[in-house]
Amino acid sequence: MSEALEKVRGVTELPLFPLPIVLFPGVPLPLHIFEPPYRQMLEDIRVSNNLFGLTYFDSSSAERDVPIPGQIGCVAEVTETLTLPDGRSNILTIGVVRYRIDSYVERGDPYLVVRVTFFEDDDDDEGSLFIAASDVAETFTRIAKAVRTINDERVNLPDISDTEPQQLSFLVSAAMEVEVETKQELLELTSTGERLRRLRGMLDQAVDGYEERARIHELAKSNGHSGKKIELE
């Protein structure tokens, strides 16, 4: 049993926090808790396991008031809590493992509670996964370096080249600037190889544009002086 599944062993029900964002396993997510139902939820999970379910849900475009059974989400574990004087809280969570909503549970709580089934990616050929992960890590790092140049950042980038393939696929999925619906599709995939393949396609489409923007930004900073003489007639 994986460490993630071990953490939710024996858990069959989760408080549900529907939000218009996607959380991936192993990825940190800060949240601001201010609505009374979720203040209560935070108090309740503090005395149990600090776990709740985060499911992508955009109430402005949804046909129903709540996420439907069958929808995929990710367990969030609260790792840090800063309670403010007025009762609001700033918390830091980290994704643990994905789940599928089986049904809703009526317990009289002011927040939603769901019965869930947990799952992880299927087994893939390790050799092909590490090759795909290496390609994704390399291209993502090129884009990250270009973004750093565009934003005039000097912070060193973390080395992700040796990150385990499944975790790399989640980290890159979370960091990609794509539509939230695309992130949800990546979360729902049960093949690490397929997730890496899709990420590689998106990264390949984006990398040249980012690097060209970075080149132009550096050129503009030097007032267009490239070190080459320009002869004017």
Short mmCIF file of C-alpha atoms in Angstrom, two decimals:
data_model
loop_
_atom_site.label_atom_id
_atom_site.label_comp_id
_atom_site.label_asym_id
_atom_site.label_seq_id
_atom_site.Cartn_x
_atom_site.Cartn_y
_atom_site.Cartn_z
CA MET A 1 0.00 0.00 0.00
CA SER A 2 1.34 3.42 -0.93
CA GLU A 3 2.02 6.11 1.66
CA ALA A 4 -0.90 8.14 0.30
CA LEU A 5 -3.39 5.28 0.59
CA GLU A 6 -2.02 4.44 4.02
CA LYS A 7 -2.87 7.98 5.14
CA VAL A 8 -6.54 7.50 4.22
CA ARG A 9 -6.83 3.89 5.35
CA GLY A 10 -10.14 3.38 7.09
CA VAL A 11 -11.55 6.67 5.76
CA THR A 12 -14.83 6.26 3.86
CA GLU A 13 -16.39 9.69 4.31
CA LEU A 14 -14.93 13.16 3.77
CA PRO A 15 -16.09 16.71 4.40
CA LEU A 16 -16.33 18.29 0.96
CA PHE A 17 -15.00 21.71 0.00
CA PRO A 18 -16.12 22.50 -3.58
CA LEU A 19 -13.88 25.16 -5.15
CA PRO A 20 -13.18 26.38 -8.72
CA ILE A 21 -9.60 25.05 -8.52
CA VAL A 22 -7.92 21.68 -9.00
CA LEU A 23 -5.68 20.13 -6.37
CA PHE A 24 -3.12 17.45 -7.29
CA PRO A 25 -1.53 14.84 -4.99
CA GLY A 26 1.72 16.04 -3.47
CA VAL A 27 1.10 19.68 -4.39
CA PRO A 28 0.73 22.37 -1.68
CA LEU A 29 -2.24 24.74 -1.72
CA PRO A 30 -2.83 27.70 0.64
CA LEU A 31 -6.47 28.52 1.41
CA HIS A 32 -8.31 31.27 3.25
CA ILE A 33 -11.21 29.95 5.33
CA PHE A 34 -13.85 32.56 6.11
CA GLU A 35 -17.36 31.12 5.54
CA PRO A 36 -19.02 29.77 8.73
CA PRO A 37 -19.66 26.22 7.37
CA TYR A 38 -16.00 25.76 6.50
CA ARG A 39 -14.82 27.31 9.74
CA GLN A 40 -16.81 24.54 11.42
CA MET A 41 -15.37 21.97 9.03
CA LEU A 42 -11.86 23.07 9.95
CA GLU A 43 -12.63 22.76 13.66
CA ASP A 44 -14.12 19.30 13.15
CA ILE A 45 -11.21 17.84 11.17
CA ARG A 46 -8.65 19.24 13.62
CA VAL A 47 -9.82 16.71 16.19
CA SER A 48 -9.76 13.81 13.74
CA ASN A 49 -7.38 13.49 10.80
CA ASN A 50 -7.05 16.99 9.27
CA LEU A 51 -8.41 15.66 5.97
CA PHE A 52 -11.11 17.01 3.67
CA GLY A 53 -12.02 16.57 0.03
CA LEU A 54 -11.42 19.32 -2.50
CA THR A 55 -13.46 18.92 -5.67
CA TYR A 56 -13.38 21.28 -8.62
CA PHE A 57 -16.73 23.05 -8.85
CA ASP A 58 -17.62 26.32 -10.53
CA SER A 59 -21.05 27.33 -9.22
CA SER A 60 -21.37 30.09 -11.83
CA SER A 61 -21.43 27.60 -14.71
CA ALA A 62 -22.66 24.39 -13.06
CA GLU A 63 -26.12 23.01 -13.77
CA ARG A 64 -26.41 21.63 -10.23
CA ASP A 65 -25.81 23.16 -6.82
CA VAL A 66 -23.18 20.59 -5.81
CA PRO A 67 -20.62 18.33 -7.54
CA ILE A 68 -22.28 15.22 -8.94
CA PRO A 69 -21.54 11.66 -7.79
CA GLY A 70 -18.77 10.22 -9.90
CA GLN A 71 -16.76 13.45 -9.95
CA ILE A 72 -13.05 13.22 -9.17
CA GLY A 73 -11.35 15.26 -6.46
CA CYS A 74 -8.26 15.18 -4.28
CA VAL A 75 -7.92 14.75 -0.54
CA ALA A 76 -6.37 17.79 1.11
CA GLU A 77 -4.43 17.46 4.35
CA VAL A 78 -4.15 20.56 6.54
CA THR A 79 -0.50 20.94 7.53
CA GLU A 80 -0.46 24.48 8.95
CA THR A 81 -3.16 26.74 10.38
CA LEU A 82 -3.08 30.41 11.29
CA THR A 83 -6.28 31.44 13.06
CA LEU A 84 -7.08 35.14 12.86
CA PRO A 85 -8.71 37.13 15.72
CA ASP A 86 -12.06 37.32 13.89
CA GLY A 87 -12.29 33.55 13.42
CA ARG A 88 -11.07 33.37 9.85
CA SER A 89 -8.08 31.13 9.13
CA ASN A 90 -5.23 30.90 6.68
CA ILE A 91 -4.28 27.29 6.14
CA LEU A 92 -1.71 25.38 4.14
CA THR A 93 -2.82 22.09 2.66
CA ILE A 94 -1.17 19.44 0.55
CA GLY A 95 -2.83 17.03 -1.84
CA VAL A 96 -2.79 13.40 -0.69
CA VAL A 97 -4.69 11.06 -3.01
CA ARG A 98 -7.54 11.24 -5.50
CA TYR A 99 -11.08 10.07 -4.85
CA ARG A 100 -14.32 9.53 -6.68
CA ILE A 101 -17.55 10.78 -5.08
CA ASP A 102 -19.84 7.80 -4.53
CA SER A 103 -22.72 9.50 -2.73
CA TYR A 104 -23.67 12.24 -0.30
CA VAL A 105 -24.06 11.56 3.41
CA GLU A 106 -26.59 13.36 5.62
CA ARG A 107 -25.06 13.84 9.08
CA GLY A 108 -26.53 17.19 10.02
CA ASP A 109 -23.26 19.05 9.40
CA PRO A 110 -23.35 22.61 8.00
CA TYR A 111 -21.05 21.49 5.18
CA LEU A 112 -21.28 18.72 2.59
CA VAL A 113 -20.08 15.21 3.42
CA VAL A 114 -19.44 12.55 0.78
CA ARG A 115 -18.75 8.85 0.70
CA VAL A 116 -15.74 8.24 -1.53
CA THR A 117 -13.54 5.66 -3.21
CA PHE A 118 -9.83 6.37 -3.40
CA PHE A 119 -7.65 5.51 -6.38
CA GLU A 120 -4.17 5.97 -7.83
CA ASP A 121 -2.62 5.60 -11.29
CA ASP A 122 -2.43 2.19 -12.91
CA ASP A 123 0.94 0.49 -13.28
CA ASP A 124 3.01 1.51 -16.33
CA ASP A 125 6.31 0.39 -17.79
CA GLU A 126 8.93 2.09 -15.61
CA GLY A 127 11.49 2.44 -18.37
CA SER A 128 9.17 4.35 -20.70
CA LEU A 129 7.86 6.44 -17.81
CA PHE A 130 11.33 7.69 -16.84
CA ILE A 131 12.10 8.58 -20.46
CA ALA A 132 8.84 10.51 -20.78
CA ALA A 133 9.38 12.18 -17.40
CA SER A 134 12.88 13.27 -18.41
CA ASP A 135 11.52 14.91 -21.57
CA VAL A 136 8.77 16.70 -19.64
CA ALA A 137 11.17 17.89 -16.93
CA GLU A 138 13.61 19.26 -19.51
CA THR A 139 11.00 21.17 -21.51
CA PHE A 140 9.22 22.45 -18.40
CA THR A 141 12.55 23.71 -17.01
CA ARG A 142 13.22 25.57 -20.27
CA ILE A 143 9.87 27.33 -19.94
CA ALA A 144 10.46 28.07 -16.25
CA LYS A 145 13.83 29.64 -17.08
CA ALA A 146 12.21 31.76 -19.78
CA VAL A 147 9.46 32.90 -17.38
CA ARG A 148 12.10 33.78 -14.81
CA THR A 149 13.88 35.92 -17.40
CA ILE A 150 10.65 37.64 -18.48
CA ASN A 151 9.82 38.46 -14.83
CA ASP A 152 13.39 39.52 -14.01
CA GLU A 153 13.60 36.90 -11.28
CA ARG A 154 16.94 35.78 -9.91
CA VAL A 155 15.82 32.90 -7.69
CA ASN A 156 17.38 29.57 -8.64
CA LEU A 157 15.01 26.99 -10.04
CA PRO A 158 14.63 23.66 -8.22
CA ASP A 159 16.04 20.62 -10.00
CA ILE A 160 13.10 18.38 -10.95
CA SER A 161 15.03 16.05 -13.23
CA ASP A 162 15.06 13.18 -10.72
CA THR A 163 11.45 13.54 -9.58
CA GLU A 164 9.47 10.29 -9.65
CA PRO A 165 7.39 10.22 -12.88
CA GLN A 166 3.91 10.23 -11.34
CA GLN A 167 4.77 13.00 -8.91
CA LEU A 168 6.43 14.98 -11.70
CA SER A 169 3.26 14.68 -13.77
CA PHE A 170 1.21 16.10 -10.89
CA LEU A 171 3.66 18.94 -10.16
CA VAL A 172 3.84 20.04 -13.79
CA SER A 173 0.05 19.71 -14.22
CA ALA A 174 -0.45 22.03 -11.26
CA ALA A 175 2.12 24.57 -12.49
CA MET A 176 0.97 24.72 -16.13
CA GLU A 177 -0.89 27.86 -17.22
CA VAL A 178 -3.85 26.08 -18.80
CA GLU A 179 -7.62 26.16 -18.41
CA VAL A 180 -8.86 24.69 -15.13
CA GLU A 181 -10.95 22.19 -17.10
CA THR A 182 -7.74 20.88 -18.67
CA LYS A 183 -6.20 20.50 -15.22
CA GLN A 184 -9.26 18.51 -14.15
CA GLU A 185 -8.83 16.22 -17.15
CA LEU A 186 -5.19 15.64 -16.17
CA LEU A 187 -6.24 14.89 -12.59
CA GLU A 188 -8.77 12.30 -13.74
CA LEU A 189 -6.32 10.32 -15.88
CA THR A 190 -5.27 6.99 -14.34
CA SER A 191 -2.19 6.56 -16.55
CA THR A 192 0.99 8.40 -15.63
CA GLY A 193 2.29 7.76 -19.13
CA GLU A 194 -0.76 9.34 -20.75
CA ARG A 195 -0.57 12.35 -18.43
CA LEU A 196 3.10 12.84 -19.29
CA ARG A 197 2.32 12.48 -23.00
CA ARG A 198 -0.34 15.18 -22.84
CA LEU A 199 1.92 17.45 -20.82
CA ARG A 200 4.74 17.01 -23.31
CA GLY A 201 2.41 18.03 -26.14
CA MET A 202 1.33 21.20 -24.34
CA LEU A 203 4.88 22.07 -23.31
CA ASP A 204 6.21 21.56 -26.83
CA GLN A 205 3.59 23.98 -28.15
CA ALA A 206 4.49 26.63 -25.57
CA VAL A 207 8.27 26.48 -25.16
CA ASP A 208 9.33 28.34 -28.32
CA GLY A 209 6.95 31.21 -27.58
CA TYR A 210 8.21 31.63 -24.03
CA GLU A 211 11.85 31.50 -25.07
CA GLU A 212 11.26 34.06 -27.83
CA ARG A 213 9.55 36.39 -25.34
CA ALA A 214 12.51 35.96 -22.98
CA ARG A 215 14.95 36.76 -25.80
CA ILE A 216 13.04 39.92 -26.75
CA HIS A 217 12.81 40.95 -23.08
CA GLU A 218 16.59 40.66 -22.65
CA LEU A 219 17.17 42.54 -25.89
CA ALA A 220 14.84 45.32 -24.77
CA LYS A 221 16.69 45.63 -21.46
CA SER A 222 19.90 46.21 -23.38
CA ASN A 223 18.17 48.90 -25.46
CA GLY A 224 18.46 46.72 -28.51
CA HIS A 225 22.25 46.49 -28.39
CA SER A 226 23.15 42.98 -29.37
CA GLY A 227 26.86 43.59 -29.69
CA LYS A 228 26.65 43.56 -33.48
CA LYS A 229 27.30 46.61 -35.62
CA ILE A 230 24.39 47.82 -37.69
CA GLU A 231 25.33 49.73 -40.82
CA LEU A 232 22.96 52.45 -41.93
CA GLU A 233 22.99 53.76 -45.44
#
